[in-house]
Amino acid sequence: MALRPVMVNIKALDGSAVGRFWAEALGWSAYSPGVTTYVGPVGGLVWPDPVFVCVDVVPVPEPKTTAKNRVHLDLATTSAAHQAELVARLKALGATPAHVGQGDVPWTVLADPEGNEFCVLEPRDIYRDTGPIAAVVVDCADPQAMARFWGEAMDWTLHEVTDEHAVFRSAKGVGPYLEFLRTPDVRTVPDRVHLDLLPYPGDDKAAEVDRLRALGATDLDLGQGDVPWTCLADPEGHEFCVLAPS
């Protein structure tokens, strides 16, 4: 049994507008198969995408608070000129500079039109084959503990773990990285951005959820009601959902 990250779920007051922003930002397309806006590679709706972790924007009535999100996207660039062009284009689309205590760094921190922070990285060799999303980054208190939980929770490969960070990537060596970074921040509000995980076809979702609970996940009531997915939190309280297999 195994799970794989398939989507980054972003809550938004105006899901369609935020979905369009992220489609333009990533060079992908925005699809609206239902209430949510799914952002994935150009060429028609394919779900789950076999390579990329995509974006699903979900409309909610509550605006983002001033608290920094604990999950954000890092966008890849291939040159200094590409980084500058991408930052300028994103600002023209409605992104704004964000200050999260980053100081003087070679990457640029921005926020989408509803304040969700993300980074436009300087060129790095490690991210040259990831596609537009270099990494999904999760703030945490204990990267080694996160490596133990998430290493058992999903079928991705652990590339590196230290006291400061843990780094995963698909076992196929494709798509973005998943990185847990040690930060002093603590959770003060519900997560605005979270991961959605999917069992493989033929696997038992209920058994997967039970397995996650045994690893230390806890049930999470977000007022979701009777839905086909299960909302959980990891041992540090990061929200995530286990979707029903297709």
XYZ file of N, CA and C in Angstrom:
738
model
N 0.851 -1.195 0.000
C 0.000 0.000 0.000
C 0.889 1.249 0.000
N 0.401 2.306 -0.628
C 1.171 3.534 -0.701
C 0.264 4.680 -1.107
N 0.709 5.884 -0.820
C 0.004 7.084 -1.228
C 0.968 7.980 -1.991
N 0.421 8.820 -2.832
C 1.252 9.761 -3.596
C 0.624 11.145 -3.530
N 1.412 12.182 -3.353
C 0.876 13.545 -3.435
C 0.463 13.853 -4.869
N -0.756 14.334 -5.055
C -1.227 14.641 -6.407
C -1.632 16.093 -6.584
N -1.951 16.792 -5.502
C -2.394 18.179 -5.627
C -1.957 18.993 -4.428
N -1.698 20.262 -4.687
C -1.600 21.274 -3.640
C -2.940 21.993 -3.617
N -3.618 21.918 -2.506
C -4.952 22.473 -2.347
C -4.826 23.876 -1.744
N -5.356 24.871 -2.445
C -5.301 26.266 -1.994
C -6.726 26.767 -1.788
N -7.022 27.303 -0.617
C -8.336 27.893 -0.347
C -8.327 29.352 -0.801
N -9.449 29.815 -1.347
C -9.517 31.184 -1.857
C -10.939 31.709 -1.802
N -11.066 33.013 -1.573
C -12.379 33.644 -1.656
C -12.919 33.560 -3.079
N -12.059 33.860 -4.046
C -12.435 33.807 -5.459
C -11.602 32.719 -6.119
N -12.121 31.497 -6.048
C -11.362 30.351 -6.542
C -11.044 30.437 -8.022
N -11.974 30.949 -8.804
C -11.743 31.051 -10.242
C -10.614 32.020 -10.552
N -10.610 33.177 -9.885
C -9.577 34.175 -10.141
C -8.209 33.686 -9.693
N -8.146 33.074 -8.519
C -6.863 32.567 -8.033
C -6.398 31.397 -8.901
N -7.340 30.575 -9.359
C -6.985 29.494 -10.275
C -6.407 30.025 -11.577
N -7.015 31.080 -12.104
C -6.489 31.676 -13.341
C -5.098 32.246 -13.119
N -4.893 32.871 -11.960
C -3.559 33.399 -11.663
C -2.518 32.286 -11.695
N -2.810 31.181 -11.013
C -1.826 30.104 -10.937
C -1.643 29.414 -12.288
N -2.676 29.357 -13.080
C -2.518 28.802 -14.426
C -1.563 29.660 -15.246
N -1.737 30.972 -15.187
C -0.845 31.882 -15.909
C 0.569 31.826 -15.324
N 0.653 31.752 -14.006
C 1.964 31.737 -13.348
C 2.777 30.515 -13.756
N 2.122 29.373 -13.874
C 2.813 28.112 -14.147
C 2.875 27.784 -15.638
N 2.171 28.555 -16.458
C 2.101 28.217 -17.875
C 1.232 27.008 -18.131
N 0.270 26.762 -17.243
C -0.631 25.637 -17.350
C -2.033 26.125 -17.721
N -3.012 25.267 -17.605
C -4.402 25.614 -17.895
C -5.242 25.483 -16.633
N -6.292 26.288 -16.569
C -7.257 26.201 -15.477
C -8.487 25.455 -15.975
N -8.859 24.409 -15.264
C -10.025 23.602 -15.612
C -11.039 23.718 -14.472
N -12.308 23.736 -14.804
C -13.354 23.828 -13.786
C -14.315 22.660 -13.934
N -13.893 21.472 -13.486
C -14.751 20.296 -13.622
C -15.897 20.273 -12.621
N -15.851 21.187 -11.657
C -16.894 21.227 -10.630
C -16.788 22.541 -9.894
N -16.920 22.499 -8.575
C -16.849 23.721 -7.773
C -15.436 24.280 -7.747
N -14.439 23.415 -7.754
C -13.060 23.856 -7.633
C -12.467 24.190 -8.998
N -11.343 24.883 -8.979
C -10.586 25.180 -10.196
C -9.281 24.406 -10.145
N -9.130 23.484 -11.078
C -7.961 22.610 -11.121
C -6.970 23.190 -12.123
N -5.727 23.324 -11.708
C -4.678 23.889 -12.545
C -3.671 22.790 -12.865
N -3.570 22.465 -14.163
C -2.681 21.393 -14.581
C -2.093 21.694 -15.946
N -1.184 20.841 -16.419
C -0.521 21.086 -17.704
C -1.493 21.273 -18.852
N -1.051 22.055 -19.819
C -1.834 22.321 -21.020
C -2.028 21.027 -21.806
N -3.188 20.897 -22.438
C -3.416 19.744 -23.298
C -4.643 18.951 -22.935
N -5.439 19.451 -22.015
C -6.631 18.730 -21.591
C -6.500 18.218 -20.175
N -7.633 18.083 -19.515
C -7.643 17.670 -18.116
C -7.227 16.214 -17.981
N -6.112 15.988 -17.298
C -5.641 14.645 -16.976
C -5.490 14.580 -15.465
N -6.225 13.660 -14.832
C -6.152 13.567 -13.371
C -6.182 12.117 -12.942
N -5.264 11.715 -12.087
C -4.111 12.486 -11.616
C -3.040 12.584 -12.686
N -2.312 13.688 -12.682
C -1.240 13.832 -13.658
C -0.143 12.821 -13.328
N 0.423 12.156 -14.333
C 1.420 11.121 -14.066
C 2.774 11.662 -13.619
N 3.001 12.961 -13.791
C 4.309 13.540 -13.467
C 4.212 14.625 -12.404
N 3.327 15.581 -12.612
C 3.336 16.786 -11.812
C 2.373 16.727 -10.632
N 2.751 17.420 -9.570
C 1.814 17.734 -8.499
C 1.111 19.016 -8.928
N -0.191 18.948 -9.114
C -0.938 20.073 -9.666
C -1.556 20.907 -8.546
N -2.364 21.873 -8.923
C -2.945 22.817 -7.968
C -4.458 22.744 -8.069
N -5.129 22.698 -6.935
C -6.587 22.713 -6.898
C -7.014 23.863 -5.998
N -7.744 24.822 -6.553
C -8.162 26.004 -5.797
C -9.623 25.841 -5.395
N -9.863 25.921 -4.099
C -11.178 25.626 -3.530
C -11.785 26.904 -2.953
N -12.987 27.290 -3.382
C -13.599 28.506 -2.830
C -14.054 28.307 -1.392
N -13.754 29.300 -0.558
C -14.176 29.302 0.851
C -14.647 30.712 1.196
N -15.458 30.875 2.242
C -15.970 32.213 2.583
C -15.012 33.050 3.417
N -13.941 32.436 3.968
C -13.064 33.162 4.869
C -11.826 33.669 4.118
N -11.445 34.936 4.319
C -10.217 35.431 3.702
C -8.980 34.913 4.437
N -7.841 34.999 3.786
C -6.583 34.633 4.433
C -6.275 35.626 5.544
N -5.756 35.135 6.658
C -5.312 36.018 7.731
C -3.920 36.544 7.400
N -3.388 37.372 8.276
C -2.035 37.890 8.059
C -0.959 36.861 8.385
N -1.344 35.749 8.997
C -0.359 34.716 9.335
C 0.233 34.103 8.064
N 1.530 33.871 8.086
C 2.209 33.241 6.956
C 1.739 31.799 6.804
N 1.464 31.393 5.564
C 1.113 29.998 5.309
C 2.274 29.088 5.678
N 1.949 27.893 6.159
C 3.002 26.921 6.489
C 3.399 26.073 5.293
N 2.651 26.173 4.199
C 2.982 25.458 2.967
C 3.013 26.475 1.835
N 4.052 26.413 1.008
C 4.115 27.316 -0.134
C 4.811 26.629 -1.306
N 4.695 27.244 -2.473
C 5.336 26.740 -3.677
C 6.606 27.519 -3.962
N 7.642 26.821 -4.400
C 8.834 27.429 -4.968
C 8.789 27.221 -6.476
N 8.922 28.294 -7.237
C 8.895 28.202 -8.685
C 10.316 28.163 -9.236
N 10.523 27.331 -10.248
C 11.847 27.136 -10.830
C 12.109 28.158 -11.937
N 13.374 28.548 -12.104
C 13.801 29.360 -13.243
C 15.086 28.762 -13.800
N 15.398 29.137 -15.029
C 16.550 28.548 -15.711
C 17.714 29.511 -15.887
N 17.487 30.793 -15.608
C 18.548 31.791 -15.743
C 18.153 33.027 -14.950
N 19.123 33.928 -14.744
C 18.813 35.175 -14.048
C 17.798 35.997 -14.839
N 17.930 35.962 -16.172
C 16.979 36.696 -17.004
C 15.583 36.099 -16.888
N 15.492 34.769 -16.853
C 14.195 34.106 -16.707
C 13.571 34.456 -15.356
N 14.377 34.480 -14.296
C 13.860 34.833 -12.979
C 13.288 36.251 -12.986
N 14.040 37.199 -13.558
C 13.579 38.586 -13.601
C 12.310 38.719 -14.436
N 12.277 38.024 -15.570
C 11.090 38.088 -16.439
C 9.879 37.486 -15.750
N 10.083 36.356 -15.050
C 8.963 35.704 -14.382
C 8.421 36.567 -13.254
N 9.315 37.176 -12.470
C 8.865 38.047 -11.387
C 8.057 39.211 -11.947
N 8.546 39.824 -13.021
C 7.821 40.950 -13.625
C 6.462 40.508 -14.146
N 6.419 39.334 -14.775
C 5.149 38.841 -15.321
C 4.164 38.533 -14.209
N 4.645 37.941 -13.130
C 3.767 37.604 -12.015
C 3.201 38.856 -11.353
N 4.022 39.886 -11.229
C 3.527 41.147 -10.670
C 2.454 41.745 -11.569
N 2.634 41.637 -12.876
C 1.627 42.143 -13.805
C 0.327 41.368 -13.697
N 0.412 40.107 -13.279
C -0.776 39.268 -13.100
C -1.474 39.511 -11.762
N -0.841 40.282 -10.871
C -1.465 40.581 -9.593
C -0.692 40.142 -8.372
N 0.479 39.543 -8.548
C 1.302 39.166 -7.405
C 1.904 40.414 -6.768
N 2.160 40.325 -5.475
C 2.742 41.454 -4.748
C 3.946 40.971 -3.940
N 4.930 41.854 -3.682
C 6.066 41.463 -2.843
C 5.596 41.063 -1.448
N 6.224 40.034 -0.896
C 5.869 39.555 0.442
C 7.119 39.552 1.309
N 6.926 39.869 2.581
C 8.045 39.923 3.511
C 7.777 38.939 4.642
N 8.580 37.889 4.676
C 8.400 36.825 5.669
C 9.676 36.650 6.485
N 10.467 37.736 6.587
C 11.721 37.666 7.318
C 12.848 37.061 6.525
N 12.755 37.102 5.190
C 13.751 36.422 4.364
C 15.081 37.163 4.280
N 15.096 38.464 4.542
C 16.349 39.198 4.465
C 16.859 39.300 3.035
N 18.183 39.373 2.900
C 18.823 39.522 1.591
C 19.096 38.136 1.017
N 18.235 37.682 0.134
C 18.328 36.335 -0.427
C 18.264 36.425 -1.956
N 18.771 35.410 -2.664
C 18.761 35.465 -4.128
C 17.429 35.110 -4.761
N 16.491 34.654 -3.986
C 15.167 34.372 -4.526
C 14.225 35.531 -4.200
N 13.088 35.555 -4.870
C 12.107 36.627 -4.678
C 10.855 36.042 -4.044
N 10.416 36.658 -2.967
C 9.205 36.205 -2.273
C 8.032 37.086 -2.694
N 6.996 36.441 -3.181
C 5.794 37.125 -3.633
C 4.571 36.508 -2.962
N 3.426 37.130 -3.176
C 2.150 36.574 -2.730
C 1.174 36.639 -3.891
N 0.323 35.631 -4.004
C -0.683 35.639 -5.068
C -1.756 36.686 -4.737
N -2.760 36.884 -5.597
C -3.725 37.966 -5.366
C -4.494 37.885 -4.054
N -4.509 36.735 -3.390
C -5.174 36.645 -2.081
C -4.182 36.482 -0.938
N -2.902 36.732 -1.206
C -1.918 36.782 -0.127
C -1.185 35.509 0.171
N -1.373 34.469 -0.639
C -0.649 33.216 -0.407
C 0.791 33.351 -0.894
N 1.736 33.176 0.025
C 3.135 33.403 -0.286
C 3.694 32.310 -1.196
N 4.658 32.693 -2.032
C 5.411 31.733 -2.827
C 6.743 32.367 -3.189
N 7.681 31.549 -3.674
C 9.012 32.040 -4.004
C 9.329 31.782 -5.467
N 10.001 32.740 -6.084
C 10.575 32.550 -7.416
C 12.073 32.383 -7.204
N 12.555 31.164 -7.403
C 13.941 30.853 -7.077
C 14.900 31.342 -8.145
N 16.118 31.622 -7.719
C 17.206 31.808 -8.668
C 17.513 30.452 -9.319
N 18.187 30.429 -10.462
C 18.454 29.139 -11.115
C 19.249 28.196 -10.214
N 18.775 26.961 -10.115
C 19.482 25.930 -9.351
C 19.459 24.647 -10.170
N 20.622 24.023 -10.285
C 20.728 22.813 -11.106
C 19.765 21.721 -10.663
N 19.539 21.603 -9.356
C 18.711 20.511 -8.839
C 17.281 20.602 -9.361
N 16.832 21.807 -9.713
C 15.440 21.988 -10.122
C 15.267 22.129 -11.637
N 16.275 21.826 -12.414
C 16.204 22.071 -13.857
C 15.214 21.152 -14.572
N 14.861 20.023 -13.965
C 13.951 19.092 -14.648
C 12.639 18.893 -13.905
N 12.283 19.825 -13.029
C 11.083 19.639 -12.210
C 9.812 20.116 -12.877
N 9.923 20.939 -13.931
C 8.758 21.653 -14.412
C 8.654 22.983 -13.682
N 7.542 23.696 -13.836
C 7.455 25.048 -13.267
C 7.485 25.100 -11.748
N 7.001 24.062 -11.086
C 7.064 24.011 -9.620
C 8.325 23.256 -9.225
N 9.271 23.972 -8.612
C 10.507 23.338 -8.164
C 10.251 22.468 -6.938
N 9.481 23.015 -5.985
C 9.266 22.300 -4.731
C 7.990 22.780 -4.056
N 7.374 21.870 -3.341
C 6.330 22.199 -2.379
C 7.027 22.214 -1.024
N 6.980 23.340 -0.347
C 7.783 23.552 0.859
C 6.863 23.653 2.075
N 7.207 22.904 3.111
C 6.398 22.839 4.330
C 7.242 23.285 5.515
N 6.793 24.308 6.227
C 7.458 24.724 7.454
C 7.177 23.697 8.546
N 8.191 23.387 9.345
C 7.977 22.413 10.422
C 8.953 22.676 11.553
N 8.701 22.043 12.704
C 9.582 22.173 13.856
C 10.665 21.101 13.882
N 10.374 19.922 13.319
C 11.295 18.786 13.414
C 11.341 18.049 12.083
N 12.255 18.439 11.184
C 12.320 17.777 9.878
C 12.568 16.272 9.972
N 13.321 15.834 10.959
C 13.585 14.396 11.058
C 12.313 13.632 11.414
N 11.501 14.187 12.292
C 10.230 13.541 12.624
C 9.298 13.554 11.411
N 9.304 14.652 10.662
C 8.480 14.722 9.454
C 8.965 13.704 8.415
N 10.288 13.524 8.329
C 10.830 12.537 7.391
C 10.349 11.135 7.754
N 10.296 10.840 9.040
C 9.838 9.505 9.461
C 8.367 9.313 9.121
N 7.530 10.297 9.453
C 6.097 10.141 9.195
C 5.814 10.109 7.698
N 6.283 11.111 6.968
C 5.938 11.213 5.556
C 6.650 10.147 4.726
N 7.800 9.695 5.203
C 8.464 8.606 4.498
C 7.664 7.317 4.545
N 6.917 7.110 5.612
C 6.028 5.951 5.719
C 4.675 6.220 5.068
N 4.242 7.474 5.099
C 2.906 7.808 4.594
C 2.812 7.687 3.084
N 3.884 8.012 2.373
C 3.815 8.046 0.905
C 4.949 7.222 0.308
N 4.886 7.066 -1.006
C 5.871 6.207 -1.673
C 6.999 7.003 -2.324
N 7.166 8.269 -1.947
C 8.255 9.058 -2.496
C 9.574 8.704 -1.812
N 10.672 9.014 -2.485
C 12.014 8.690 -2.002
C 12.566 9.837 -1.155
N 13.117 9.504 -0.004
C 13.781 10.490 0.848
C 15.199 10.692 0.329
N 15.500 11.907 -0.127
C 16.818 12.206 -0.692
C 17.800 12.704 0.353
N 17.311 13.444 1.339
C 18.211 14.015 2.342
C 17.409 14.365 3.583
N 18.004 14.171 4.741
C 17.372 14.612 5.982
C 18.456 15.061 6.949
N 18.269 16.241 7.518
C 19.159 16.800 8.524
C 18.280 17.424 9.611
N 18.911 18.069 10.581
C 18.141 18.777 11.601
C 17.402 19.978 11.011
N 17.836 20.426 9.823
C 17.271 21.635 9.245
C 16.263 21.382 8.136
N 16.363 20.244 7.451
C 15.423 20.005 6.360
C 15.345 18.528 6.010
N 14.252 18.175 5.359
C 14.072 16.838 4.785
C 13.552 17.026 3.370
N 14.074 16.223 2.431
C 13.779 16.408 1.015
C 13.316 15.089 0.403
N 12.125 15.114 -0.197
C 11.559 13.957 -0.890
C 11.365 14.290 -2.361
N 11.314 13.223 -3.182
C 10.872 13.354 -4.567
C 10.268 12.032 -5.009
N 9.405 12.108 -5.988
C 8.812 10.894 -6.554
C 9.888 9.859 -6.827
N 9.567 8.603 -6.553
C 10.514 7.518 -6.808
C 10.879 7.411 -8.281
N 10.044 7.985 -9.152
C 10.334 7.987 -10.590
C 11.311 9.088 -10.979
N 11.664 9.956 -10.034
C 12.595 11.027 -10.321
C 12.039 12.102 -11.221
N 10.729 12.358 -11.113
C 10.085 13.361 -11.958
C 9.275 14.310 -11.084
N 8.967 15.484 -11.665
C 8.130 16.433 -10.957
C 8.858 17.156 -9.842
N 8.117 17.875 -8.995
C 8.728 18.707 -7.963
C 9.226 17.898 -6.775
N 10.007 18.551 -5.955
C 10.431 18.008 -4.673
C 9.404 18.389 -3.604
N 9.397 17.647 -2.512
C 8.635 17.987 -1.316
C 9.649 18.196 -0.204
N 9.678 19.407 0.346
C 10.721 19.769 1.297
C 10.106 20.237 2.613
N 10.629 19.728 3.704
C 10.228 20.150 5.039
C 11.376 20.961 5.627
N 11.110 22.248 5.934
C 12.142 23.152 6.418
C 11.886 23.521 7.870
N 12.924 23.452 8.647
C 12.813 23.813 10.062
C 12.601 25.317 10.193
N 11.554 25.727 10.883
C 11.265 27.135 11.124
C 10.794 27.302 12.565
N 10.925 28.511 13.099
C 10.459 28.742 14.473
C 8.964 29.004 14.562
N 8.294 29.126 13.410
C 6.872 29.471 13.415
C 6.039 28.338 14.006
N 4.954 28.700 14.645
C 4.017 27.715 15.172
C 2.665 27.921 14.505
N 1.876 26.875 14.486
C 0.562 26.942 13.851
C -0.378 27.776 14.711
N -0.983 28.798 14.105
C -1.917 29.649 14.839
C -3.296 29.694 14.191
N -3.376 29.320 12.917
C -4.651 29.353 12.193
C -4.741 28.097 11.346
N -5.961 27.724 10.912
C -6.074 26.571 10.013
C -5.242 26.782 8.753
N -4.739 25.684 8.200
C -3.881 25.767 7.021
C -4.682 26.229 5.803
N -4.150 27.232 5.128
C -4.772 27.741 3.909
C -4.361 26.920 2.688
N -3.221 26.254 2.802
C -2.662 25.450 1.718
C -2.293 24.088 2.284
N -2.679 23.016 1.595
C -2.319 21.686 2.086
C -2.145 20.713 0.931
N -1.602 19.555 1.245
C -1.409 18.503 0.255
C -2.619 17.576 0.204
N -2.926 17.099 -0.993
C -3.903 16.030 -1.187
C -3.155 14.789 -1.665
N -3.406 13.669 -1.000
C -2.762 12.399 -1.333
C -3.787 11.454 -1.949
N -3.296 10.565 -2.800
C -4.193 9.646 -3.504
C -3.668 8.216 -3.420
N -4.526 7.253 -3.051
C -4.118 5.844 -3.159
C -3.995 5.436 -4.623
N -3.273 4.363 -4.861
C -3.184 3.823 -6.216
C -4.459 3.030 -6.531
N -4.804 2.917 -7.823
C -5.989 2.136 -8.186
C -5.937 0.732 -7.596
N -7.043 0.316 -7.017
C -7.116 -1.005 -6.406
C -6.773 -1.027 -4.934
N -6.112 0.035 -4.425
C -5.801 0.087 -3.002
C -7.037 0.506 -2.211
N -7.052 0.138 -0.955
C -8.187 0.391 -0.071
C -7.954 1.707 0.666
N -8.767 2.731 0.346
C -8.593 4.035 0.984
C -8.750 3.946 2.498
N -9.754 3.219 2.973
C -9.979 3.106 4.417
C -8.774 2.468 5.106
N -8.185 1.471 4.471
C -6.996 0.833 5.048
C -5.825 1.805 5.064
N -5.705 2.627 4.023
C -4.639 3.628 3.995
C -4.821 4.644 5.122
N -6.045 5.072 5.339
C -6.311 6.035 6.407
C -5.992 5.425 7.767
N -6.386 4.174 7.973
C -6.056 3.501 9.230
C -4.545 3.395 9.422
N -3.828 3.137 8.336
C -2.374 3.038 8.406
C -1.758 4.381 8.815
N -2.303 5.469 8.276
C -1.802 6.794 8.626
C -2.080 7.117 10.087
N -3.260 6.732 10.566
C -3.557 6.954 11.989
C -2.564 6.202 12.873
N -2.217 4.994 12.470
C -1.256 4.203 13.246
C 0.128 4.851 13.242
N 0.420 5.625 12.193
C 1.707 6.323 12.105
C 1.725 7.615 12.909
N 0.549 8.061 13.367
C 0.493 9.282 14.160
C -0.403 10.369 13.609
N -1.079 10.126 12.477
C -2.026 11.105 11.953
C -3.280 11.136 12.818
N -3.927 12.276 12.845
C -5.154 12.430 13.620
C -6.267 12.930 12.715
N -7.504 12.596 13.076
C -8.653 13.040 12.300
C -8.864 14.534 12.474
N -9.378 15.159 11.416
C -9.527 16.602 11.392
C -10.933 16.947 10.937
N -11.631 17.725 11.753
C -12.983 18.167 11.399
C -12.927 19.624 10.981
N -13.073 19.859 9.671
C -13.072 21.216 9.126
C -14.470 21.634 8.705
N -15.452 20.891 9.184
C -16.821 21.138 8.743
C -17.087 20.593 7.363
N -16.294 19.587 6.962
C -16.401 19.072 5.591
C -17.644 18.224 5.364
N -18.253 17.733 6.440
C -19.466 16.941 6.276
C -19.184 15.585 5.660
N -20.160 15.068 4.952
C -20.054 13.728 4.360
C -19.438 13.853 2.964
N -18.153 13.603 2.893
C -17.418 13.765 1.631
C -16.620 12.488 1.360
N -16.229 12.250 0.116
C -15.512 11.010 -0.208
C -14.040 11.030 0.167
N -13.530 12.166 0.609
C -12.140 12.222 1.053
C -12.085 12.281 2.572
N -10.906 12.030 3.123
C -10.715 12.032 4.578
C -9.700 13.098 4.951
N -10.070 13.972 5.870
C -9.191 15.047 6.321
C -8.417 14.592 7.559
N -7.108 14.743 7.506
C -6.231 14.328 8.590
C -5.213 15.426 8.877
N -4.479 15.248 9.961
C -3.354 16.121 10.282
C -2.165 15.249 10.642
N -0.977 15.670 10.220
C 0.224 14.907 10.561
C 0.621 15.201 12.007
N 1.675 14.596 12.533
C 2.012 14.790 13.950
C 2.319 16.228 14.354
N 2.597 17.121 13.405
C 2.800 18.529 13.733
C 1.575 19.378 13.393
N 0.482 18.713 13.037
C -0.746 19.444 12.780
C -0.935 19.950 11.366
N -0.034 19.597 10.433
C -0.246 19.993 9.040
C -1.454 19.240 8.466
N -2.391 19.987 7.937
C -3.577 19.373 7.364
C -3.243 18.700 6.024
N -3.900 17.597 5.747
C -3.828 16.973 4.430
C -5.074 16.126 4.238
N -5.349 15.771 2.995
C -6.521 14.964 2.690
C -6.101 13.710 1.928
N -6.783 12.613 2.213
C -6.632 11.381 1.447
C -7.859 11.269 0.555
N -7.629 11.307 -0.743
C -8.723 11.295 -1.708
C -9.153 9.875 -2.014
N -10.332 9.750 -2.546
C -10.814 8.431 -2.973
C -10.139 8.060 -4.299
N -9.640 6.832 -4.424
C -8.974 6.460 -5.684
C -9.958 6.449 -6.844
N -9.446 6.805 -8.008
C -10.307 6.868 -9.194
C -10.512 5.481 -9.765
